[in-house]
Short mmCIF file of C-alpha atoms in Angstrom, two decimals:
data_model
loop_
_atom_site.label_atom_id
_atom_site.label_comp_id
_atom_site.label_asym_id
_atom_site.label_seq_id
_atom_site.Cartn_x
_atom_site.Cartn_y
_atom_site.Cartn_z
CA UNK W 1 -20.91 -75.48 -15.14
CA UNK W 2 -21.01 -73.15 -18.10
CA UNK W 3 -19.31 -70.31 -16.19
CA UNK W 4 -16.38 -72.52 -15.15
CA UNK W 5 -15.91 -73.64 -18.75
CA UNK W 6 -15.95 -70.01 -19.90
CA UNK W 7 -13.26 -69.08 -17.37
CA UNK W 8 -11.20 -72.11 -18.36
CA UNK W 9 -11.50 -71.23 -22.05
CA UNK W 10 -10.13 -67.75 -21.30
CA UNK W 11 -7.28 -69.32 -19.33
CA UNK W 12 -6.41 -71.70 -22.19
CA UNK W 13 -6.24 -68.72 -24.53
CA UNK W 14 -4.01 -66.76 -22.17
CA UNK W 15 -1.40 -69.46 -21.65
CA UNK W 16 -0.71 -69.42 -25.38
CA UNK W 17 0.19 -65.71 -25.32
CA UNK W 18 3.76 -64.69 -24.54
CA UNK W 19 2.74 -61.50 -22.72
CA UNK W 20 0.66 -63.50 -20.20
CA UNK W 21 3.43 -66.04 -19.68
CA UNK W 22 6.06 -63.36 -19.12
CA UNK W 23 3.81 -61.47 -16.73
CA UNK W 24 3.25 -64.60 -14.67
CA UNK W 25 6.98 -65.36 -14.62
CA UNK W 26 7.58 -61.86 -13.24
CA UNK W 27 4.91 -62.37 -10.58
CA UNK W 28 6.33 -65.77 -9.66
CA UNK W 29 9.73 -64.23 -8.90
CA UNK W 30 8.23 -61.96 -6.22
CA UNK W 31 8.01 -62.87 -2.54
CA UNK W 32 6.27 -66.20 -2.23
CA UNK W 33 3.44 -65.30 0.16
CA UNK W 34 2.79 -61.84 -1.25
CA UNK W 35 -0.52 -61.09 -2.99
CA UNK W 36 1.45 -60.01 -6.10
CA UNK W 37 2.78 -63.57 -6.42
CA UNK W 38 -0.65 -65.04 -7.09
CA UNK W 39 -1.76 -66.49 -10.40
CA UNK W 40 -3.84 -64.04 -12.39
CA UNK W 41 -6.62 -66.14 -13.91
CA UNK W 42 -8.70 -69.13 -12.87
CA UNK W 43 -8.94 -72.50 -14.59
CA UNK W 44 -11.12 -75.58 -14.39
CA UNK W 45 -8.63 -77.08 -11.96
CA UNK W 46 -8.54 -74.12 -9.58
CA UNK W 47 -12.33 -73.62 -9.67
CA UNK W 48 -13.26 -77.23 -9.01
CA UNK W 49 -13.26 -76.65 -5.28
CA UNK W 50 -16.03 -77.99 -3.02
CA UNK W 51 -16.23 -74.65 -1.16
CA UNK W 52 -16.14 -72.47 -4.28
CA UNK W 53 -19.74 -71.24 -3.92
CA UNK W 54 -19.43 -70.31 -0.25
CA UNK W 55 -16.03 -68.69 -0.96
CA UNK W 56 -17.63 -66.59 -3.69
CA UNK W 57 -20.53 -65.55 -1.46
CA UNK W 58 -18.12 -64.60 1.34
CA UNK W 59 -16.06 -62.55 -1.10
CA UNK W 60 -19.24 -60.86 -2.34
CA UNK W 61 -20.33 -60.02 1.18
CA UNK W 62 -16.92 -58.65 2.09
CA UNK W 63 -16.25 -56.45 -0.95
CA UNK W 64 -19.45 -55.89 -2.94
CA UNK W 65 -20.13 -52.32 -1.92
CA UNK W 66 -20.87 -49.23 -4.01
CA UNK W 67 -18.12 -47.20 -2.35
CA UNK W 68 -15.50 -49.60 -3.76
CA UNK W 69 -16.84 -49.41 -7.33
CA UNK W 70 -16.48 -47.08 -10.29
CA UNK W 71 -18.58 -47.14 -13.44
CA UNK W 72 -18.27 -45.42 -16.82
CA UNK W 73 -21.07 -45.17 -19.37
CA UNK W 74 -20.04 -44.42 -22.96
CA UNK W 75 -22.67 -43.52 -25.54
CA UNK W 76 -24.09 -40.99 -27.98
CA UNK W 77 -27.17 -40.49 -25.83
CA UNK W 78 -27.75 -37.30 -23.82
CA UNK W 79 -26.23 -36.90 -20.37
CA UNK W 80 -29.73 -37.08 -18.91
CA UNK W 81 -30.36 -40.45 -20.57
CA UNK W 82 -26.97 -41.82 -19.52
CA UNK W 83 -27.59 -40.68 -15.95
CA UNK W 84 -30.99 -42.40 -15.98
CA UNK W 85 -29.37 -45.61 -17.20
CA UNK W 86 -26.72 -45.36 -14.50
CA UNK W 87 -29.43 -45.13 -11.84
CA UNK W 88 -31.40 -48.00 -13.39
CA UNK W 89 -28.43 -50.34 -13.75
CA UNK W 90 -26.45 -49.49 -10.63
CA UNK W 91 -28.80 -47.69 -8.25
CA UNK W 92 -29.67 -50.80 -6.25
CA UNK W 93 -26.07 -51.58 -5.31
CA UNK W 94 -25.78 -50.88 -1.60
CA UNK W 95 -23.07 -48.81 0.00
CA UNK W 96 -21.96 -50.80 3.03
CA UNK W 97 -18.84 -48.63 3.56
CA UNK W 98 -16.34 -51.42 3.02
CA UNK W 99 -12.60 -50.81 3.01
CA UNK W 100 -10.07 -52.21 0.55
CA UNK W 101 -7.25 -53.99 2.39
CA UNK W 102 -4.04 -52.01 2.09
CA UNK W 103 -0.89 -53.79 0.92
CA UNK W 104 2.17 -52.15 2.45
CA UNK W 105 5.04 -54.54 1.70
CA UNK W 106 6.83 -54.28 -1.66
CA UNK W 107 7.21 -57.84 -3.03
CA UNK W 108 10.73 -57.26 -4.39
CA UNK W 109 14.05 -56.70 -2.65
CA UNK W 110 17.71 -57.70 -3.03
CA UNK W 111 16.78 -61.37 -2.59
CA UNK W 112 14.65 -61.62 -5.73
CA UNK W 113 15.91 -58.86 -8.01
CA UNK W 114 18.79 -59.05 -10.47
CA UNK W 115 17.76 -62.34 -12.10
CA UNK W 116 18.27 -63.39 -15.71
CA UNK W 117 15.65 -65.69 -17.24
CA UNK W 118 15.59 -67.55 -20.54
CA UNK W 119 12.07 -68.15 -21.81
CA UNK W 120 11.07 -70.22 -24.82
CA UNK W 121 8.44 -68.10 -26.62
CA UNK W 122 5.24 -69.30 -28.26
CA UNK W 123 5.63 -66.86 -31.14
CA UNK W 124 8.59 -67.00 -33.49
CA UNK W 125 9.98 -63.75 -32.12
CA UNK W 126 13.14 -63.10 -30.13
CA UNK W 127 13.14 -60.32 -27.56
CA UNK W 128 15.32 -59.14 -24.71
CA UNK W 129 13.18 -57.72 -21.91
CA UNK W 130 14.50 -55.50 -19.12
CA UNK W 131 12.28 -55.00 -16.06
CA UNK W 132 13.04 -52.64 -13.19
CA UNK W 133 11.11 -52.12 -9.97
CA UNK W 134 11.10 -48.49 -8.91
CA UNK W 135 9.14 -46.44 -6.41
CA UNK W 136 5.54 -45.50 -7.10
CA UNK W 137 5.65 -42.22 -9.02
CA UNK W 138 1.88 -42.00 -9.55
CA UNK W 139 1.49 -39.36 -6.79
CA UNK W 140 3.56 -37.24 -9.22
CA UNK W 141 1.39 -38.17 -12.22
CA UNK W 142 1.34 -34.55 -13.42
CA UNK W 143 5.15 -34.68 -13.69
CA UNK W 144 5.77 -38.44 -13.79
CA UNK W 145 9.51 -38.95 -14.38
CA UNK W 146 8.84 -42.40 -15.86
CA UNK W 147 7.29 -40.61 -18.86
CA UNK W 148 10.54 -38.74 -19.37
CA UNK W 149 12.54 -41.97 -19.20
CA UNK W 150 10.21 -43.83 -21.53
CA UNK W 151 10.33 -40.94 -24.02
CA UNK W 152 14.14 -41.02 -24.16
CA UNK W 153 14.78 -44.76 -24.04
CA UNK W 154 11.97 -45.55 -26.47
CA UNK W 155 12.93 -42.80 -28.93
CA UNK W 156 13.33 -44.02 -32.51
CA UNK W 157 15.02 -41.03 -34.17
CA UNK W 158 18.62 -40.17 -34.98
CA UNK W 159 21.18 -40.93 -32.23
CA UNK W 160 18.60 -42.92 -30.27
CA UNK W 161 19.30 -46.20 -28.50
CA UNK W 162 17.29 -48.05 -31.15
CA UNK W 163 19.11 -46.42 -34.06
CA UNK W 164 22.46 -47.57 -32.64
CA UNK W 165 21.23 -51.12 -32.07
CA UNK W 166 19.87 -51.22 -35.62
CA UNK W 167 23.13 -49.85 -37.07
CA UNK W 168 24.93 -52.68 -35.27
CA UNK W 169 22.50 -55.19 -36.76
CA UNK W 170 21.32 -56.26 -33.30
CA UNK W 171 17.69 -55.15 -33.19
CA UNK W 172 14.65 -54.40 -35.34
CA UNK W 173 12.57 -52.57 -32.75
CA UNK W 174 12.45 -51.24 -29.20
CA UNK W 175 9.71 -50.12 -26.84
CA UNK W 176 9.62 -48.86 -23.27
CA UNK W 177 6.92 -48.09 -20.74
CA UNK W 178 5.87 -48.25 -17.11
CA UNK W 179 2.92 -49.35 -15.04
CA UNK W 180 2.01 -48.60 -11.41
CA UNK W 181 1.24 -51.54 -9.11
CA UNK W 182 -1.15 -51.31 -6.13
CA UNK W 183 0.10 -47.85 -5.13
CA UNK W 184 3.26 -49.59 -3.93
CA UNK W 185 5.80 -49.46 -6.75
CA UNK W 186 6.16 -48.97 -10.50
CA UNK W 187 7.40 -51.45 -13.07
CA UNK W 188 9.55 -49.95 -15.83
CA UNK W 189 10.13 -52.14 -18.89
CA UNK W 190 12.28 -51.99 -22.00
CA UNK W 191 11.75 -54.57 -24.74
CA UNK W 192 14.27 -55.00 -27.54
CA UNK W 193 13.20 -56.98 -30.61
CA UNK W 194 16.32 -58.90 -31.56
CA UNK W 195 17.76 -59.99 -34.88
CA UNK W 196 19.41 -63.42 -35.03
CA UNK W 197 22.72 -61.62 -34.54
CA UNK W 198 21.24 -59.80 -31.54
CA UNK W 199 20.07 -63.07 -30.01
CA UNK W 200 23.52 -64.59 -30.42
CA UNK W 201 25.08 -61.47 -28.88
CA UNK W 202 22.47 -60.57 -26.24
CA UNK W 203 25.25 -59.71 -23.78
CA UNK W 204 26.38 -56.95 -26.14
CA UNK W 205 22.79 -55.67 -26.35
CA UNK W 206 22.71 -55.58 -22.53
CA UNK W 207 25.94 -53.57 -22.47
CA UNK W 208 24.59 -51.05 -24.98
CA UNK W 209 21.29 -50.60 -23.10
CA UNK W 210 23.04 -50.08 -19.76
CA UNK W 211 25.62 -47.86 -21.48
CA UNK W 212 22.78 -45.64 -22.68
CA UNK W 213 21.27 -45.54 -19.18
CA UNK W 214 24.63 -44.62 -17.66
CA UNK W 215 24.92 -41.81 -20.23
CA UNK W 216 21.52 -40.50 -19.11
CA UNK W 217 22.75 -40.54 -15.51
CA UNK W 218 25.88 -38.57 -16.39
CA UNK W 219 24.13 -36.03 -18.61
CA UNK W 220 21.31 -35.46 -16.15
CA UNK W 221 17.77 -34.25 -16.93
CA UNK W 222 17.47 -31.66 -19.70
CA UNK W 223 14.64 -29.15 -19.56
CA UNK W 224 14.41 -28.80 -23.34
CA UNK W 225 13.68 -32.55 -23.59
CA UNK W 226 11.00 -32.17 -20.92
CA UNK W 227 9.41 -29.32 -22.88
CA UNK W 228 9.61 -31.37 -26.08
CA UNK W 229 7.80 -34.26 -24.36
CA UNK W 230 5.21 -31.83 -22.97
CA UNK W 231 4.37 -30.70 -26.52
CA UNK W 232 4.27 -34.28 -27.80
CA UNK W 233 1.85 -35.35 -25.05
CA UNK W 234 -0.40 -32.33 -25.65
CA UNK W 235 -0.45 -33.08 -29.37
CA UNK W 236 -1.31 -36.72 -28.68
CA UNK W 237 -4.17 -35.69 -26.40
CA UNK W 238 -5.55 -32.97 -28.70
CA UNK W 239 -5.55 -35.27 -31.75
CA UNK W 240 -6.26 -38.54 -29.99
CA UNK W 241 -8.02 -41.22 -32.03
CA UNK W 242 -11.24 -42.78 -30.81
CA UNK W 243 -10.71 -45.94 -28.83
CA UNK W 244 -12.71 -49.15 -28.77
CA UNK W 245 -15.53 -48.47 -26.28
CA UNK W 246 -15.10 -51.62 -24.16
CA UNK W 247 -11.39 -51.08 -23.49
CA UNK W 248 -11.84 -47.33 -23.06
CA UNK W 249 -14.55 -47.50 -20.38
CA UNK W 250 -12.56 -50.17 -18.52
CA UNK W 251 -9.49 -47.94 -18.57
CA UNK W 252 -11.39 -44.86 -17.37
CA UNK W 253 -13.17 -46.75 -14.59
CA UNK W 254 -9.79 -48.03 -13.37
CA UNK W 255 -8.31 -44.52 -13.41
CA UNK W 256 -11.20 -43.23 -11.28
CA UNK W 257 -9.77 -45.17 -8.34
CA UNK W 258 -6.52 -43.19 -8.46
CA UNK W 259 -6.97 -39.73 -10.02
CA UNK W 260 -9.18 -36.70 -9.35
CA UNK W 261 -12.23 -36.70 -11.61
CA UNK W 262 -11.03 -33.65 -13.58
CA UNK W 263 -7.87 -35.51 -14.63
CA UNK W 264 -9.36 -38.90 -15.56
CA UNK W 265 -9.23 -38.31 -19.32
CA UNK W 266 -5.86 -36.56 -19.39
CA UNK W 267 -3.87 -38.15 -16.55
CA UNK W 268 -1.51 -40.05 -18.88
CA UNK W 269 -0.89 -36.97 -21.02
CA UNK W 270 0.05 -34.46 -18.31
CA UNK W 271 3.59 -33.11 -18.06
CA UNK W 272 3.22 -29.84 -16.19
CA UNK W 273 6.49 -28.72 -14.59
CA UNK W 274 10.16 -29.66 -14.87
CA UNK W 275 11.41 -31.32 -11.68
CA UNK W 276 14.99 -32.49 -12.32
CA UNK W 277 15.45 -34.05 -8.87
CA UNK W 278 12.46 -36.32 -9.50
CA UNK W 279 13.77 -37.34 -12.93
CA UNK W 280 17.24 -38.03 -11.52
CA UNK W 281 15.71 -40.22 -8.84
CA UNK W 282 13.97 -42.30 -11.50
CA UNK W 283 17.06 -42.57 -13.72
CA UNK W 284 19.24 -43.62 -10.80
CA UNK W 285 16.81 -46.42 -9.91
CA UNK W 286 17.67 -48.12 -13.22
CA UNK W 287 20.61 -50.10 -11.84
#
């Protein structure tokens, strides 16, 4: 029907985007029967199943419960009006006290880590992507060491990793970041945008990136860098631009599943106290 065609249209769009293709490749390298290994979007082929309606109704019955849901309303109206809308739109959803199944097994170990993949991109853009699986640092979100790592590795100033790669004519850009997965582990990524010389000498780029990481291990965490990052994050929060409403409410609703309500808006910008042992643990997990 119309809904299946809409889902399939979204799928067709996604398979032409490099970020979706790379994400699926990463998922496909995880343990075969793990929930993380599953394909992320549906298509006409996957939805043309004779039991699809009963499967959907069973899923609805099992998980459609108010206690598993979070909602965010964004508008210029008064709080009283927004609260009234919330009751009108969502008040009839029953709370049947359902539980979300807990996943306890990490889908990566020595058997499926340490791989090197060559991927033909859709866009005319050459990148070298590094992906590490590290422990879930979200319980330490107020002092997340992955922020410290991302700040240093993704730095673009003098004596940074990027400045050296650019001086060598190997790269035109670099970014780094992390994302938590199912309260099980974190994924830390570094993406280097390569020049043609960098593509031809990707092994040298690898050596430089790991050389920089080894230098961080030897030097150890520096408190002045932590304090610098703390000021940067506060500045970013205090002077934050408005976001597109649709993406913003989705992001906030997602955060409500993991953070106390008072930290929903600022969780990604917190950097409260210097904990060198936590930072060292994160650095040392970058093999």
